[in-house]
XYZ file of C-alpha atoms in Angstrom:
475
model
C 18.061 35.953 20.083
C 21.104 38.012 19.415
C 24.946 35.444 19.665
C 25.762 37.300 22.875
C 22.744 35.937 24.255
C 23.237 32.448 22.512
C 26.912 32.292 24.138
C 25.562 33.404 27.591
C 22.165 30.974 27.500
C 23.986 28.297 26.839
C 27.760 28.704 29.043
C 29.980 28.301 25.682
C 33.204 29.198 26.987
C 32.868 26.559 29.818
C 31.324 24.154 27.251
C 34.479 24.420 25.388
C 36.906 24.350 27.834
C 35.267 21.029 28.498
C 35.348 20.177 25.698
C 39.270 20.361 25.508
C 39.596 19.011 28.691
C 37.539 15.762 27.630
C 39.561 15.512 24.413
C 43.046 15.628 26.425
C 41.702 13.380 28.608
C 41.193 10.678 25.623
C 44.274 11.159 24.291
C 42.251 12.256 20.702
C 44.277 11.773 17.345
C 41.924 14.424 15.857
C 41.302 17.307 17.953
C 39.318 19.595 16.678
C 36.983 16.401 14.863
C 36.499 15.444 19.204
C 35.865 18.546 20.158
C 33.261 19.262 16.945
C 31.778 15.904 18.329
C 31.261 16.921 21.988
C 30.206 20.809 21.485
C 27.284 18.801 18.798
C 26.397 16.455 22.124
C 26.661 19.206 24.872
C 25.084 22.134 23.474
C 21.192 22.298 22.592
C 20.530 22.219 19.490
C 18.130 25.571 18.055
C 16.472 26.287 14.460
C 19.576 28.440 13.022
C 17.451 29.725 9.884
C 14.157 28.949 8.018
C 14.577 29.454 4.127
C 11.497 28.291 1.898
C 11.466 28.172 -1.948
C 9.261 27.544 -5.185
C 9.323 24.044 -6.388
C 7.170 21.847 -8.817
C 5.148 18.949 -7.965
C 4.694 15.470 -9.844
C 2.368 17.313 -13.044
C 4.513 20.435 -12.873
C 2.543 23.187 -10.715
C 4.460 24.543 -7.982
C 4.680 23.223 -4.465
C 6.729 24.599 -1.537
C 10.232 22.811 0.154
C 11.755 24.322 3.178
C 15.572 23.805 4.034
C 15.571 23.866 8.138
C 18.635 25.053 10.009
C 19.816 23.539 13.454
C 23.298 23.071 14.724
C 22.867 19.361 14.041
C 22.661 20.546 10.021
C 20.404 21.459 7.297
C 16.858 19.196 7.318
C 14.650 19.377 4.309
C 10.947 19.017 3.265
C 7.852 19.339 0.424
C 4.609 20.098 0.775
C 2.047 17.600 -1.630
C -0.975 19.442 -3.198
C -3.855 18.121 -3.820
C -6.035 19.768 -7.484
C -8.502 21.715 -5.355
C -9.074 21.981 -2.252
C -11.922 21.176 -0.202
C -14.171 23.804 1.361
C -13.293 21.738 4.670
C -9.700 21.108 4.928
C -6.868 23.781 4.716
C -6.580 26.344 2.302
C -3.846 25.722 -0.496
C -2.380 29.911 -0.765
C -2.269 30.283 -4.785
C -0.604 33.484 -6.059
C -3.375 34.034 -8.632
C -3.313 36.126 -11.487
C -2.587 34.634 -15.455
C 1.320 35.133 -15.777
C 3.023 32.935 -13.746
C 2.261 29.135 -13.610
C -1.372 30.410 -15.051
C -1.790 31.394 -11.361
C -0.610 29.205 -9.161
C 2.702 29.823 -8.061
C 3.238 30.053 -4.188
C 5.296 32.840 -4.040
C 3.170 34.464 -1.414
C 3.498 30.936 0.647
C 7.067 31.130 0.201
C 7.182 34.563 1.255
C 4.880 33.896 4.681
C 7.759 31.727 5.266
C 10.887 33.318 4.841
C 9.280 36.406 6.173
C 6.792 35.534 9.130
C 7.281 31.878 10.161
C 11.426 32.302 10.465
C 11.268 35.295 12.427
C 8.661 33.486 14.595
C 10.686 29.817 15.005
C 14.589 30.838 14.974
C 16.037 30.422 17.844
C 13.427 27.685 18.871
C 14.259 23.928 20.150
C 13.614 21.590 16.814
C 12.248 18.375 19.984
C 9.216 20.937 20.790
C 7.325 19.312 17.908
C 4.122 20.513 19.515
C 5.144 24.722 20.965
C 6.177 24.849 17.842
C 3.455 23.732 15.620
C 1.296 25.725 17.697
C 3.311 28.634 17.356
C 2.536 28.900 13.563
C -0.821 28.140 14.264
C -1.125 31.138 16.736
C 0.895 33.765 14.675
C -1.954 32.251 11.666
C -5.047 32.673 13.692
C -6.993 31.496 10.954
C -9.188 28.198 10.958
C -8.245 27.106 7.236
C -4.491 28.368 7.926
C -5.440 30.662 5.266
C -3.163 33.325 6.591
C 0.036 31.449 6.056
C -0.967 28.518 3.701
C -1.415 25.089 4.843
C 1.282 23.918 3.006
C 4.097 26.474 4.234
C 3.233 25.274 7.706
C 3.256 21.870 7.082
C 6.454 21.819 5.018
C 8.412 23.668 8.513
C 6.287 21.465 10.524
C 7.871 18.573 8.931
C 11.338 20.016 8.401
C 11.251 20.579 12.352
C 10.767 16.978 12.894
C 13.058 15.694 10.928
C 14.810 18.185 12.618
C 14.227 16.610 15.994
C 14.891 13.696 15.223
C 18.438 14.237 14.515
C 18.583 15.914 18.136
C 17.546 12.760 19.725
C 20.159 10.294 16.760
C 16.951 8.508 16.796
C 15.688 7.362 13.116
C 12.422 9.453 12.061
C 9.814 7.017 12.166
C 10.926 6.102 15.633
C 11.167 9.629 16.814
C 7.112 9.896 15.504
C 6.188 6.898 17.219
C 7.758 8.958 20.067
C 5.706 11.866 20.545
C 2.556 9.605 19.182
C 3.441 7.826 22.596
C 4.066 4.155 20.649
C 6.937 2.343 20.776
C 6.448 -0.691 18.245
C 7.134 0.651 14.956
C 4.987 -1.766 12.120
C 5.609 -1.611 8.163
C 1.969 -0.589 6.433
C 0.757 -2.943 4.109
C 0.822 -0.966 0.638
C -2.493 -0.340 -1.373
C -0.672 -0.169 -4.379
C -2.470 1.396 -7.337
C -2.687 -0.570 -11.055
C -5.356 0.670 -13.386
C -6.226 4.734 -13.106
C -8.922 7.093 -13.955
C -11.629 9.876 -12.909
C -9.783 12.884 -12.756
C -6.165 10.790 -12.763
C -6.284 9.723 -16.533
C -7.653 10.487 -19.937
C -9.916 6.949 -19.521
C -13.787 7.141 -19.301
C -13.419 5.085 -16.085
C -15.015 7.147 -13.118
C -13.731 5.192 -10.313
C -10.298 7.016 -9.887
C -8.127 3.791 -9.192
C -8.057 0.775 -8.994
C -5.707 -0.843 -5.624
C -4.059 -4.030 -4.420
C -3.489 -5.014 -1.078
C -0.267 -7.997 -0.490
C -1.753 -8.594 2.952
C -0.307 -12.379 2.386
C 3.054 -11.396 2.712
C 5.300 -11.884 4.772
C 6.873 -9.089 5.280
C 7.063 -5.269 3.118
C 9.937 -6.180 0.936
C 7.952 -9.634 -0.373
C 4.342 -7.313 -0.563
C 6.399 -4.920 -2.918
C 7.721 -7.909 -4.886
C 3.795 -9.168 -5.763
C 2.563 -6.250 -6.236
C 5.502 -4.934 -8.477
C 5.638 -8.091 -10.537
C 1.283 -7.586 -11.106
C 1.900 -4.619 -12.444
C 4.033 -6.257 -14.856
C 1.326 -9.038 -15.197
C -1.569 -6.789 -15.853
C 0.669 -4.137 -18.877
C 1.299 -8.128 -20.786
C -2.542 -8.280 -20.085
C -3.412 -4.764 -21.221
C -1.521 -4.658 -23.947
C -2.794 -7.903 -25.570
C -6.712 -6.623 -24.529
C -5.619 -2.696 -25.948
C -2.202 -2.774 -27.473
C 0.804 -1.299 -26.057
C -1.128 2.544 -26.356
C -3.027 1.081 -23.773
C -0.230 1.437 -21.076
C -0.115 4.682 -20.553
C -0.127 5.838 -16.929
C -2.547 7.974 -15.117
C -1.209 10.899 -12.590
C -0.665 7.869 -9.796
C 1.012 5.885 -12.265
C -1.481 3.600 -13.021
C -2.711 1.935 -16.042
C -5.073 4.094 -18.305
C -6.777 1.769 -20.434
C -9.565 3.089 -22.595
C -12.224 1.019 -20.431
C -15.425 2.449 -18.643
C -16.705 -0.053 -16.483
C -15.526 -0.764 -13.068
C -16.354 -4.679 -13.515
C -13.739 -4.538 -17.194
C -11.207 -3.057 -14.713
C -11.686 -5.399 -11.977
C -11.607 -7.972 -13.940
C -7.857 -7.174 -15.879
C -6.082 -7.038 -12.765
C -7.815 -10.004 -11.328
C -6.787 -11.784 -14.095
C -3.051 -10.072 -13.457
C -3.093 -11.961 -10.093
C -4.149 -14.836 -11.199
C -1.013 -14.778 -13.473
C 1.456 -14.222 -10.513
C -0.462 -17.059 -8.485
C -0.961 -15.483 -5.410
C -4.114 -15.880 -5.301
C -5.571 -14.868 -2.538
C -2.844 -13.068 -0.616
C -3.198 -10.115 -2.702
C -7.141 -8.847 -2.174
C -8.221 -5.560 -4.146
C -9.265 -1.942 -3.406
C -11.380 0.915 -4.983
C -10.939 4.199 -4.554
C -13.730 5.651 -6.649
C -13.592 10.023 -5.912
C -17.341 9.717 -5.818
C -17.348 13.897 -5.407
C -15.847 14.293 -9.280
C -19.089 12.782 -10.410
C -21.579 13.505 -8.521
C -24.059 16.325 -9.999
C -27.032 16.945 -7.624
C -28.151 13.677 -5.681
C -27.519 11.430 -8.533
C -24.394 9.771 -9.979
C -22.552 10.312 -13.124
C -20.856 6.933 -14.024
C -20.241 8.499 -18.082
C -18.769 11.587 -16.576
C -16.253 11.193 -18.929
C -17.928 10.213 -21.696
C -18.555 12.764 -25.096
C -21.042 10.849 -26.299
C -22.975 10.643 -23.366
C -26.508 9.334 -23.680
C -27.659 10.109 -19.876
C -28.854 7.297 -19.181
C -25.913 6.066 -17.070
C -27.437 8.217 -13.793
C -27.660 6.527 -10.864
C -29.321 7.758 -7.024
C -27.726 6.855 -4.095
C -29.471 3.646 -3.671
C -28.382 3.018 -7.046
C -24.806 2.499 -6.235
C -25.192 0.622 -3.073
C -26.204 -1.374 -4.389
C -23.339 -1.154 -7.619
C -20.974 -1.716 -4.308
C -22.162 -4.254 -2.688
C -22.300 -6.297 -5.715
C -19.195 -5.603 -6.616
C -17.531 -6.066 -2.598
C -18.728 -9.426 -3.445
C -17.981 -10.794 -6.977
C -14.167 -9.177 -6.118
C -13.531 -9.707 -2.687
C -13.232 -6.126 -2.265
C -11.963 -5.727 1.409
C -11.417 -1.480 1.234
C -12.783 1.662 -0.484
C -12.527 5.313 -0.839
C -15.655 7.598 -0.764
C -17.579 5.909 -1.979
C -20.265 8.994 -2.440
C -20.134 12.506 -2.830
C -18.119 14.715 0.123
C -22.139 15.694 1.392
C -23.893 12.563 1.442
C -23.773 11.143 4.615
C -26.881 9.078 4.184
C -25.803 6.586 1.838
C -22.053 6.474 2.912
C -23.000 5.258 6.887
C -26.318 3.158 4.219
C -23.263 1.553 2.860
C -21.141 1.593 5.771
C -23.671 -0.560 7.974
C -23.420 -3.587 5.373
C -19.559 -4.154 6.437
C -18.616 -5.649 3.252
C -15.766 -3.953 3.466
C -13.702 -0.714 5.249
C -15.358 2.382 4.327
C -12.674 5.162 4.987
C -13.587 8.864 3.915
C -11.933 11.258 2.121
C -13.504 14.699 1.129
C -16.213 13.182 3.225
C -13.715 13.637 6.516
C -10.935 15.974 5.031
C -8.756 14.618 7.860
C -11.176 17.848 9.661
C -11.678 16.791 13.351
C -14.902 18.232 13.512
C -16.266 16.426 10.600
C -14.269 13.286 12.128
C -16.281 13.400 14.763
C -19.544 13.547 13.790
C -18.661 10.669 11.615
C -18.183 8.717 14.834
C -21.233 9.820 16.812
C -23.142 8.374 14.023
C -21.020 5.681 12.444
C -21.066 6.961 8.781
C -17.582 5.254 7.772
C -14.781 3.640 9.776
C -11.679 4.503 8.505
C -9.840 7.335 8.064
C -7.716 8.526 4.567
C -5.021 10.669 5.951
C -3.917 13.513 4.042
C -1.322 15.395 5.908
C -1.669 18.447 4.358
C -5.392 19.017 5.036
C -4.220 19.373 8.529
C -1.448 21.528 8.598
C 1.300 20.620 11.277
C 2.286 17.426 12.855
C 1.247 17.634 15.648
C -2.411 17.969 14.574
C -1.715 15.227 13.145
C -1.264 13.294 15.725
C -3.903 14.120 17.382
C -6.427 13.295 14.875
C -4.930 9.975 14.478
C -5.774 9.072 18.155
C -8.854 10.535 17.392
C -10.387 7.769 15.549
C -8.092 5.401 16.417
C -9.412 5.498 19.480
C -12.768 4.851 17.876
C -11.380 1.506 16.343
C -11.136 3.040 12.718
C -9.421 2.030 10.714
C -6.299 4.518 9.113
C -4.740 4.855 5.201
C -2.002 7.530 5.704
C -2.286 8.903 1.893
C 0.458 10.815 -1.229
C -1.622 13.401 -2.882
C -1.966 13.982 -6.713
C 0.752 16.590 -6.822
C 3.635 14.873 -4.925
C 7.192 14.889 -4.894
C 10.337 13.309 -3.779
C 10.327 14.116 -0.165
C 9.566 9.978 1.986
C 8.345 11.924 4.845
C 5.024 9.536 5.058
C 6.788 6.182 4.984
C 8.479 7.533 8.204
C 4.941 8.520 9.436
C 3.120 5.750 8.678
C 5.271 3.060 10.495
C 5.976 5.827 13.154
C 2.029 5.707 14.117
C 1.320 2.074 13.478
C -1.034 2.786 10.514
C -1.036 -0.687 9.439
C -2.101 1.425 5.714
C 0.144 3.629 3.461
C -1.404 4.521 -0.261
C 1.437 5.678 -2.822
C 0.494 4.878 -5.720
C 2.130 2.970 -8.273
C 5.450 0.812 -8.364
C 6.366 3.475 -11.149
C 7.140 7.539 -11.215
C 10.050 8.518 -8.818
C 7.562 10.678 -6.556
C 6.140 7.135 -5.477
C 8.504 5.033 -5.514
C 10.322 7.121 -3.117
C 8.023 6.098 -0.497
C 7.837 2.320 -1.009
C 11.541 2.401 -0.919
C 11.671 4.847 2.285
C 9.829 1.432 3.597
C 12.109 -0.898 2.085
C 15.407 0.970 3.949
C 13.034 0.855 7.447
C 12.318 -2.527 7.025
C 15.960 -3.398 6.214
C 16.747 -1.344 9.313
C 15.207 -3.129 11.984
C 16.435 -6.085 10.923
C 14.841 -8.841 13.009
C 12.313 -6.352 14.838
C 10.791 -5.723 11.726
C 7.194 -6.162 11.523
C 4.338 -5.871 8.437
C 1.448 -5.509 9.404
C 0.085 -8.039 6.635
C -3.145 -9.482 7.397
C -3.726 -7.693 10.585
C -3.317 -4.194 7.985
C -6.889 -2.697 9.421
C -6.579 -3.080 13.217
C -2.984 -0.978 13.174
C -1.177 -1.046 16.142
């Protein structure tokens, strides 16, 4: 749209005249500021510029950041990234080669934003979230967003969402709720990482994360207090047993002591909880990430051990028994990806036991088709929601509605390659998921989400609702 077309479309000459008359009538002491504010409200906002760049995620690997401009200001968003996208989720477009960033650069994705996406979206109204997201989908034309790059599209979609909230002059979480048709924001229960293992840490623990849920807290602020205290008590427990070297942390900020067994890790966390005195107000959760140690149709619990004997291979039936017993012995209330991404049979078998929430991660990849199959076959009962597996905010909202209609739980989740962008905090509140997974109370890219939730709760004041013991149901 040319400048003249914009002026004509919005009748700016008349609007300027109206603004001047209003300033005179109001006897404004600062007419220029008054006219400026009047014009901001009188003229509909449009996207005037989109500028992308390559930044580094929490692992030092490139990802995409976008600055989106409207007449209301500049709105920045960054997309998280993953270790290696699966075959059922959207594609992360990497530059390849072995020169810059060992082939992991995202300059192609940045170029797609600065040239193709920008050209398509400049001039559009940022409150038209679904239309803008659809415009990018139509421009890409692939099922897995391989043409433009899923992370590129997501960063733009998030920036548009932030701009839309500014245009409506309401908080981001409230705006997301409006987009989804939800009117009651809810502070989620945090899944706080205490111990890291799997591919996220250098110890021999097969499971990726041992987490706690402060479901007995009365507020989100109290939940973070309980989580932080437990984290620091665990540090003491680990130091007493392994020395300070055991307090090194993994990619998500959880401690990574030299352990290999599930029970050893869980026992230390239980000891830390006992020292806090919170008892059953704090519950346990596991992210097994079993796809990482599935070989053929068996599970290698020693997959990281250099001197493994080959005696720790387990069948799917063995793992069902192990998980069921762990849930009973340690009162585990949630478990993510207990089996390989294509092991529908044993995931369903374990889920049917009803001993805990069973969340699909790589099994589902936030993919509507795989979710529909899981709902139909009753394979699991919760979704680990990772927005960059989907690609746009509109599609994210649709997926959440899909699983909520099936009475599933939803865990809004960070990624191993995170940024300082706190968007998923507002997303969890606005969609009322009741659950969020953002890592340990350690490392800035994780804390940015928790700290934003603290701000939101403060802003809501007496109207703030913490999911607490209703974490599983969502809202």
